[in-house]
Structure formats: C-alpha cells, structure tokens
Short mmCIF file of C-alpha atoms and ligand atoms in Angstrom, two decimals:
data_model
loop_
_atom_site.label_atom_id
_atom_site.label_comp_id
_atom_site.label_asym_id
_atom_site.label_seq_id
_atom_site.Cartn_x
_atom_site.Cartn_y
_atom_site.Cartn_z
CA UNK A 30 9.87 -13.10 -12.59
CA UNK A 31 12.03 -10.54 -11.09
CA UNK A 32 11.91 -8.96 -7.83
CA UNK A 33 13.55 -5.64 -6.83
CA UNK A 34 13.22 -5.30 -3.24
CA UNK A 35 11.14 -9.05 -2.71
CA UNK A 36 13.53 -12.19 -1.99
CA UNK A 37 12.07 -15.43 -3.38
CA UNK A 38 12.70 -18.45 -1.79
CA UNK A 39 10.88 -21.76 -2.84
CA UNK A 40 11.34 -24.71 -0.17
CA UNK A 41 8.70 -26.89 -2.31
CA UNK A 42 5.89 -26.46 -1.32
CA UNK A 43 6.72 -23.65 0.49
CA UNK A 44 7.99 -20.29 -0.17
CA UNK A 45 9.33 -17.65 1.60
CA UNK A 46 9.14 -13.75 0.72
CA UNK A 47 11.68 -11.70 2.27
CA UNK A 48 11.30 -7.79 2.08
CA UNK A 49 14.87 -6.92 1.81
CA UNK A 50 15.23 -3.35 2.22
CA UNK A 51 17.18 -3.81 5.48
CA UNK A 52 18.92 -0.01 5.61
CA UNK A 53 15.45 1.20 5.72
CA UNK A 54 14.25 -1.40 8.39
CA UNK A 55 12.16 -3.01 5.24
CA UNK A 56 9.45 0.10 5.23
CA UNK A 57 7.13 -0.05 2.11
CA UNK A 58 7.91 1.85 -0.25
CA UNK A 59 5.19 2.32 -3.56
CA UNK A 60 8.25 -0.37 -5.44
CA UNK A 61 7.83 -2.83 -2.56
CA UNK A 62 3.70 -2.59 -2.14
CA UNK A 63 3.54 -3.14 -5.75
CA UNK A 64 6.12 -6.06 -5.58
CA UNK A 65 3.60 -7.54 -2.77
CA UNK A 66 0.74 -6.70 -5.25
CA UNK A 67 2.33 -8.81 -7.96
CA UNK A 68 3.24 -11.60 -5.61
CA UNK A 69 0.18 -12.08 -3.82
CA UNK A 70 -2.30 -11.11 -6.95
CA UNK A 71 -0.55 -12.52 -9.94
CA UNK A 72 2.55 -14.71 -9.03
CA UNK A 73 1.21 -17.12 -6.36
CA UNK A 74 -2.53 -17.71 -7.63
CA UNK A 75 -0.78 -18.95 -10.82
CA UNK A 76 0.44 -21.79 -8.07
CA UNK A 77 -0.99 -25.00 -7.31
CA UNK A 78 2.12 -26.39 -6.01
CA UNK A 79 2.26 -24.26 -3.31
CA UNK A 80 0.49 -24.98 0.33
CA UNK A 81 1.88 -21.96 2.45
CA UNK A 82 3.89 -18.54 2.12
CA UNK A 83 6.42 -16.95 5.08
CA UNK A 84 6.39 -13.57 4.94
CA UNK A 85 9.13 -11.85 7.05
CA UNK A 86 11.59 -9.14 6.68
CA UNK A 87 15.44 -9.15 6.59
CA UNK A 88 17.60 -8.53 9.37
CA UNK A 89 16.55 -8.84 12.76
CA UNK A 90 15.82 -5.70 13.74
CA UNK A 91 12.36 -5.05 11.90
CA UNK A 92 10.00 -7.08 9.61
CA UNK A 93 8.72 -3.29 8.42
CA UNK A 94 9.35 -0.20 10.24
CA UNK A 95 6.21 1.12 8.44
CA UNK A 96 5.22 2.84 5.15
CA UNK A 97 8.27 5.00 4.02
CA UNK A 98 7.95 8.46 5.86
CA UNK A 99 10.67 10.00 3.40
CA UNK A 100 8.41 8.57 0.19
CA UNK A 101 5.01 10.06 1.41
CA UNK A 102 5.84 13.21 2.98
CA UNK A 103 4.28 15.52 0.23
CA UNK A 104 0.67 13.23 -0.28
CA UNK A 105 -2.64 15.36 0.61
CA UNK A 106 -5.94 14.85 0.03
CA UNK A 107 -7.04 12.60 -2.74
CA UNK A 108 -3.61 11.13 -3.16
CA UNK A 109 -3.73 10.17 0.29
CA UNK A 110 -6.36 8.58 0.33
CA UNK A 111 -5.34 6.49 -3.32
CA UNK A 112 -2.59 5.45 -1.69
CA UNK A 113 -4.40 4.19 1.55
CA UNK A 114 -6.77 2.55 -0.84
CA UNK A 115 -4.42 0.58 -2.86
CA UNK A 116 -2.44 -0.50 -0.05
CA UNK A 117 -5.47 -2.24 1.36
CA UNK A 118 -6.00 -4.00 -2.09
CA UNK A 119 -2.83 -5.20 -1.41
CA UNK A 120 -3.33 -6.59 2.07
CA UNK A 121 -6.69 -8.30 0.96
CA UNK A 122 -4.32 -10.01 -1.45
CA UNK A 123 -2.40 -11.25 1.20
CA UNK A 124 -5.74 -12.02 3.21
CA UNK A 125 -7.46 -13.56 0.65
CA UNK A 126 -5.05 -16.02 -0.12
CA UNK A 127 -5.89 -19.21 -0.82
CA UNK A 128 -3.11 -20.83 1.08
CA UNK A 129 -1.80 -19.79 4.71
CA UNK A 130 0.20 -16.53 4.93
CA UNK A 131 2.55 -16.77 8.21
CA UNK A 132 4.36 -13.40 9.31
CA UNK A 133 7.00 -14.08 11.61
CA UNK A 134 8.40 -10.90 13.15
CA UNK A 135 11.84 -11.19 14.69
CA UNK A 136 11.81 -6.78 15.46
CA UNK A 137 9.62 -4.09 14.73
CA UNK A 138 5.97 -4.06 13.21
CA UNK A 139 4.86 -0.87 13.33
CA UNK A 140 2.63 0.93 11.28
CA UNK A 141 2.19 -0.59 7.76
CA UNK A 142 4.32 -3.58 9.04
CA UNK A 143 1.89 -4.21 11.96
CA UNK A 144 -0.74 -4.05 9.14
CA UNK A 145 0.91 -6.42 6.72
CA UNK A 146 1.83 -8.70 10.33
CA UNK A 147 -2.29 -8.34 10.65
CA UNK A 148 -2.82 -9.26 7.36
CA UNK A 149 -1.58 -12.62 7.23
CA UNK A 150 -3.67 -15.53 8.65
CA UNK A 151 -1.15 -16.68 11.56
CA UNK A 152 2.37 -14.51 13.19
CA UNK A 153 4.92 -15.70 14.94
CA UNK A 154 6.96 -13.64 16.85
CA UNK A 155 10.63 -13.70 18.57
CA UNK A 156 10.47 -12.40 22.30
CA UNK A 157 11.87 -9.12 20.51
CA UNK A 158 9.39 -8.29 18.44
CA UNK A 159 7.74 -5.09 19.05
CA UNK A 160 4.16 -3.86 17.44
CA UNK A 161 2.83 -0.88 17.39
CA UNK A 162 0.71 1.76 15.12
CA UNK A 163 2.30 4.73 16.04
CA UNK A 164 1.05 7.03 12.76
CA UNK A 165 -0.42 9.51 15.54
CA UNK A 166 3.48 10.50 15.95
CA UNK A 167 3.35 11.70 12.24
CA UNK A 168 0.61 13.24 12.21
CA UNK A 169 -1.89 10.74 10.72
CA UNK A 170 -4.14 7.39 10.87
CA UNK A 171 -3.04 4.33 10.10
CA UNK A 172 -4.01 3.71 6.44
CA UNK A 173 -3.77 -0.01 5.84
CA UNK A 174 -5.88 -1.33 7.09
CA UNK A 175 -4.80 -1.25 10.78
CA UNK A 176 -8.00 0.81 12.55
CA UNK A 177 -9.81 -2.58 11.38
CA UNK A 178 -7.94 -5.02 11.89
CA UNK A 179 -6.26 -4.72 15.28
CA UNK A 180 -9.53 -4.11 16.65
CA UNK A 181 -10.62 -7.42 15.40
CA UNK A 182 -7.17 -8.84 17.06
CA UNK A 183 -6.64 -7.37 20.55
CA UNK A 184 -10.66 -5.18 21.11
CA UNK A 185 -11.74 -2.33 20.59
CA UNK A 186 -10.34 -0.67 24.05
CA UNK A 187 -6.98 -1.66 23.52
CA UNK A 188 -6.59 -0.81 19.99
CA UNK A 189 -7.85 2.46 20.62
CA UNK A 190 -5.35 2.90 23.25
CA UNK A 191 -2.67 1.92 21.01
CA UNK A 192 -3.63 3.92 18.00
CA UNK A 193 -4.18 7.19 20.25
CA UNK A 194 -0.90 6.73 22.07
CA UNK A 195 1.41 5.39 19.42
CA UNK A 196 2.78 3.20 22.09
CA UNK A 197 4.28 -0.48 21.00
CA UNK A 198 3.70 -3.52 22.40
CA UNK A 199 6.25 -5.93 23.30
CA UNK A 200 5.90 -9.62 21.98
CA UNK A 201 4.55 -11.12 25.25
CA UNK A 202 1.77 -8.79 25.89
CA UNK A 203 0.89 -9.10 22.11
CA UNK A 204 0.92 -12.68 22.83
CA UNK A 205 -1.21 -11.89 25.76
CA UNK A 206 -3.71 -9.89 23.60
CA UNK A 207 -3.91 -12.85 20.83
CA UNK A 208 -2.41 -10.43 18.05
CA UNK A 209 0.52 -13.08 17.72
CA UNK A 210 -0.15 -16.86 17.64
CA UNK A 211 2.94 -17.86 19.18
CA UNK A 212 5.99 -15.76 20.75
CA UNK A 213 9.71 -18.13 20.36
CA UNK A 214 13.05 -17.41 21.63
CA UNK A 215 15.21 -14.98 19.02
CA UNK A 216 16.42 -17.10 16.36
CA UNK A 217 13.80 -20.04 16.19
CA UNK A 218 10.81 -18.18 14.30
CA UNK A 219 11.02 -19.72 11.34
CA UNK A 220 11.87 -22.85 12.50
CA UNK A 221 8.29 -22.74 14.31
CA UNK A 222 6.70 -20.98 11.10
CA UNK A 223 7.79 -24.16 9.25
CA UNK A 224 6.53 -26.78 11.56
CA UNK A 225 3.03 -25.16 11.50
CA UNK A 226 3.33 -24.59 7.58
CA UNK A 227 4.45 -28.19 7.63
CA UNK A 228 1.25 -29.50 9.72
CA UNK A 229 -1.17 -27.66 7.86
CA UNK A 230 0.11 -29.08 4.63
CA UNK A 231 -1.18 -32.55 5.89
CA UNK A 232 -4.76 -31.04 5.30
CA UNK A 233 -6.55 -30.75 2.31
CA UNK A 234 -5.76 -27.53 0.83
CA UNK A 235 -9.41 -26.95 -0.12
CA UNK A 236 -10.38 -27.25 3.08
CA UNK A 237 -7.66 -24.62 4.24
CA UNK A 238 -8.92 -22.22 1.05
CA UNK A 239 -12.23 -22.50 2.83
CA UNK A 240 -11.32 -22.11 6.68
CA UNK A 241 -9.49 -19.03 4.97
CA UNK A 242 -12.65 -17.89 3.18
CA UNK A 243 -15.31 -18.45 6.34
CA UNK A 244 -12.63 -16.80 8.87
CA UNK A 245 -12.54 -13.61 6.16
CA UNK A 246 -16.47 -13.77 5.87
CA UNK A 247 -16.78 -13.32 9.42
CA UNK A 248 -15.85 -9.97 9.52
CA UNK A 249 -17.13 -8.63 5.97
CA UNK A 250 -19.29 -6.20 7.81
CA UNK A 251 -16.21 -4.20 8.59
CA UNK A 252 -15.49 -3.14 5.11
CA UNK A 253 -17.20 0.06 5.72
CA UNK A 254 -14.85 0.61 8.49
CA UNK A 255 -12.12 0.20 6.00
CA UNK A 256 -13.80 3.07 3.40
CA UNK A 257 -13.42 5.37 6.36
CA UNK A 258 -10.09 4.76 7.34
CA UNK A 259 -9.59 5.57 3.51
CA UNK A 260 -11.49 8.41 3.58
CA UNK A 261 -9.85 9.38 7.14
CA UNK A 262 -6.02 9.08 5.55
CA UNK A 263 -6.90 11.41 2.54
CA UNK A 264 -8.15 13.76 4.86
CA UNK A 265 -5.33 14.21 7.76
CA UNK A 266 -2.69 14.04 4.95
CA UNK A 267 -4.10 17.47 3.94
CA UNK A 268 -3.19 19.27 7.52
CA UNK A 269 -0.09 20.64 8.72
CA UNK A 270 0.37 18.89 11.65
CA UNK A 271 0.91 15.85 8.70
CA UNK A 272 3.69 18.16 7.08
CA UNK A 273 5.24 18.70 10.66
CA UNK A 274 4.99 15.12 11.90
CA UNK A 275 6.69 14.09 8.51
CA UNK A 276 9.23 16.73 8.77
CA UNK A 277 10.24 16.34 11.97
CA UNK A 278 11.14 12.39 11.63
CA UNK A 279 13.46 12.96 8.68
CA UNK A 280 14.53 15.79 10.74
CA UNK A 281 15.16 13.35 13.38
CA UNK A 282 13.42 15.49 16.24
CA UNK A 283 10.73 15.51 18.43
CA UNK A 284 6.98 17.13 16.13
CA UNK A 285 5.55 20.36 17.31
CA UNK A 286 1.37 19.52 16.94
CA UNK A 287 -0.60 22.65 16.44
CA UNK A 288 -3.91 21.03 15.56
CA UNK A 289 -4.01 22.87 12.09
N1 CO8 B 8 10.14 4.97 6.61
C1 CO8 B 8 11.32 5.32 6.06
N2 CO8 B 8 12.50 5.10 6.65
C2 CO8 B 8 12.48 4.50 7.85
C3 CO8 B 8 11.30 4.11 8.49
C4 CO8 B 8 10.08 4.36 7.80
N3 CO8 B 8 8.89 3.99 8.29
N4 CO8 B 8 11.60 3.55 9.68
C5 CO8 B 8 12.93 3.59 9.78
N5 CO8 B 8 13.47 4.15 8.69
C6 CO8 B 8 14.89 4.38 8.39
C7 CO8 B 8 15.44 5.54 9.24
O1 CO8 B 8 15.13 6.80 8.65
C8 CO8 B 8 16.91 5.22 9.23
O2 CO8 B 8 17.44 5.58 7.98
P1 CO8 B 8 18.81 6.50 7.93
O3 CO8 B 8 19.86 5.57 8.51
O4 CO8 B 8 18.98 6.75 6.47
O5 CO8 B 8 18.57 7.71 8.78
C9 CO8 B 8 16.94 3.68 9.25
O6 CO8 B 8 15.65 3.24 8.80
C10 CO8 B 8 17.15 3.11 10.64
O7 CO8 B 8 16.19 3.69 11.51
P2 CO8 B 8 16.56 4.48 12.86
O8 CO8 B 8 17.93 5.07 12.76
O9 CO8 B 8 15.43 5.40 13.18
O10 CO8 B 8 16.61 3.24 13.87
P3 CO8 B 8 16.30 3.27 15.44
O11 CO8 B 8 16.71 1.92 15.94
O12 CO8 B 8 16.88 4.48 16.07
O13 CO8 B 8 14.70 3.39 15.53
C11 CO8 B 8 12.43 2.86 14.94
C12 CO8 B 8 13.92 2.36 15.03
C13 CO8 B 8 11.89 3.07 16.35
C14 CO8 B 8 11.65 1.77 14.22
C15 CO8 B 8 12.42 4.18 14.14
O14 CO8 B 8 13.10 4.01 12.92
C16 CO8 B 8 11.02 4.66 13.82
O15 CO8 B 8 10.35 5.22 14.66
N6 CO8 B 8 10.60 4.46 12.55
C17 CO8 B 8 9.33 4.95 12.09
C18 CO8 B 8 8.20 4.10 12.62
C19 CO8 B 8 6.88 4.66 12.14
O16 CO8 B 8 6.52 5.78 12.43
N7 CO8 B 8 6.17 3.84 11.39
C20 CO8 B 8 4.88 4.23 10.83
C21 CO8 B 8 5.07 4.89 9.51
S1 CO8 B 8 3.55 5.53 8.86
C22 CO8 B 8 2.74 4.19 8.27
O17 CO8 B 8 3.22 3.08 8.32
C23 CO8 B 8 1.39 4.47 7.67
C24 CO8 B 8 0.84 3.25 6.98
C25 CO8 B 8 -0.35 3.62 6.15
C26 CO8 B 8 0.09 4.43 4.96
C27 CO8 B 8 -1.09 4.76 4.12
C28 CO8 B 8 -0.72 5.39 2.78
C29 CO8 B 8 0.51 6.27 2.75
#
C-alpha cells in the first residue's frame, strides 16, 4: 500500500519507516499521523514475518520537529482536544505493538517527535540529538501523550522542569536521565538500532509481545493522566496566548504572552 509522506523499507524481518517530510524537519502533519495510524494499526498487525520496526526521520537534522504549527494554528476547543485524542490512539499503536518499535533520533525530538521518540519501546540517539517539549513556547501543553510519558522516563521533577521551561535536552543528559537507551557517535544509529533489533530477534517473539504487554500494564493507571492532557489541549487551544504563540512562530519572532 501506498505511502505519501511514510518511506517503507523491508530488510526481512525488519522494516524501517522513514517520515520523509525533510523541508519541514518531518513535523506531523494530520496526512503523516494518519499514515502512522495505518502503519502501526492496519499494515504491520497483518505481519507475522516481521520481528522489529525502526522508526526515524529523514535527514539529520530532526526525527520530528513537532506537530505542524502552520497546520494547527486555527484548532480551539473541542477540535483541540479531537486532535490530541487521536494522536494518542496513534501512539498506543505504536506502543502496543506487538513487536519492538526502536526510534533512533539523529536531531531534534521535540514536541510530538519527543512523544512519538517516547512512544516506542527502545531510542537510540546520535550525540546530536536534542529533546525537548517546548509547546509552552506556543502557547499550549503537549498533547500526545508527552505530560505522561516523560514523567514515566526521566521523574516527575524533571519533566516538569522541562515542560514549564520548554528547554531541550541534549543527547547525553537524556542518556543520563534514561529517556534514551543508548547515545552513538553521528552516523552509527542505525547501525546500533539493527544490532539490538537483530539480538532480540533471537527470542521468541511471543515472549517479546508479552515483555511488551507487562511493561505497558505497568503503567495503565496513568490513562487518566492521559484524559486530562486531552482535556488540557482542548482547553488552552481556545486562549489567545495559543493564537499568539502560533502566530508568532510562522511569524518567525519572539510571542508576546498576555495570559488571556
Ligand atoms: N511545524 C511546522 N513546521 C516546522 C516545525 C513544526 N513543528 N518545525 C520546523 N518547521 C519548519 C520551519 O517552519 C521551517 O520551514 P520554512 O523553511 O518553510 O520556514 C523549516 O521547518 C526549518 O525550520 P527552521 O528554519 O525553524 O530551522 P532552525 O534550524 O532555525 O530551527 C527548530 C529548528 C529549533 C527545530 C525550529 O524549527 C523550531 O523551534 N521548531 C518548532 C519546534 C516546536 O515548537 N515543536 C513543538 C510543536 S507543538 C507540538 O508538537 C504539539 C504536539 C501535540 C499536538 C496535539 C494536537 C494538535
């Protein structure tokens, strides 16, 4: 089946997914989340070949520079919160797989591409990378996921940090903070994403489905956390500080916040 803005690549039994929207530093756009959607929920369960996916970006500068800003500039309310709410359906696709998911990041993961990055059962990162949830710039939360998960990566004082400040880590100190599994000199990623793919392929694949299953059970008490992120997103897309923070990044300058 045909992919707009997905690469393909099968390395039996491996494949790689490439988001290939490179101008835009790969951000997710509504054609590329439901690309991922079909992928993850309808392409890849049909496969029993298949014992592990690498999910990266193209180029080297970002695996996903976010959620498009230019796309969701005009959401409020209710369609804010839709959108939040399908985007997490897709990431529990991607979580819920029953084969390993690697991310490895070679640039950015901010925003929705530190979600996706979070998403996936291991990440491997070049000493490039950067990662970061900085939706607080625009305005907003982040709405896939991310209030959830990188607390259950780096803590709860950290993350909070991070999501207040919009600041980025670099791939060391994520490294540091166990968000990524491994950090590898620029250019031998997916070399390393391969080997691991490679050893895990030795085990029996139910026994991976269910490692992936019990790790996911372990924090099913959070999905409540996850309603009010949703719940959170359709609500600061309705202020004007949203509109401004939007705004100002197509605008390439710096937002003026009122707090309205
Ligand atoms: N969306 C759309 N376009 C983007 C994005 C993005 N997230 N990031 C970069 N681009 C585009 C730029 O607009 C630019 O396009 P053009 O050449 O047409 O002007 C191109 O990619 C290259 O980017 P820059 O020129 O800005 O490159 P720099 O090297 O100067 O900067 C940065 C790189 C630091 C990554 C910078 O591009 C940046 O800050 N990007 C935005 C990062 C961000 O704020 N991400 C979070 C987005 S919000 C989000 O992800 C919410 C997720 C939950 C959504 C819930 C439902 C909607």
């Amino acid at each position: 089946m045909s992919y707009q803005n997905l690469l393909i690549t099968e390395d039996n039994p491996f494949i790689t997914v490439t988001i290939n929207r490179e101008k835009a530093l790969n951000a997710l756009n509504q054609q590329t989340m439901s690309e991922l959607a079909r992928f993850f929920g309808e392409d890849l369960p049909q496969r029993d070949d298949v014992r592990g996916v690498i999910l990266h970006g193209a180029g080297d500068r970002a695996v996903v520079a976010g959620a498009d800003i230019k796309e969701f500039t005009s959401l409020q309310g209710e369609d804010g919160a839709n959108m939040a709410r399908r985007g997490q359906a897709v990431f529990f696709m991607i979580e819920r797989s029953k084969v390993p998911v690697i991310a490895v990041i070679q640039g950015f993961a901010l925003g929705g591409g530190c979600e996706l990055a979070m998403a996936c059962h291991l990440r491997i990162a070049g000493e490039k990378a950067r990662f970061g949830q900085p939706e607080v710039n625009l305005g907003i939360i982040p709405g896939y996921g991310g209030t959830q998960r990188l607390i259950q990566y780096i803590g709860k004082s950290k993350a909070a940090e991070l999501m207040m400040t919009g600041d980025m880590l670099g791939a060391e100190e994520a490294y540091r903070l166990g968000l990524v599994n491994y950090v590898v000199p620029m250019g031998e990623e997916m070399g390393k994403a391969k080997e691991l793919l490679a050893k895990i392929a030795t085990k029996g694949p139910r026994a991976i489905e269910k490692v992936i299953e019990s790790v996911n059970a372990y924090f099913s008490t959070s999905e409540d956390g996850f309603e009010t992120e949703v719940k959170s997103f359709g609500e600061v897309t309705l202020t004007e500080d949203f509109k401004e923070g939007a705004q100002a990044f197509v605008e390439k300058r710096s937002a003026n916040f009122t707090g309205k």
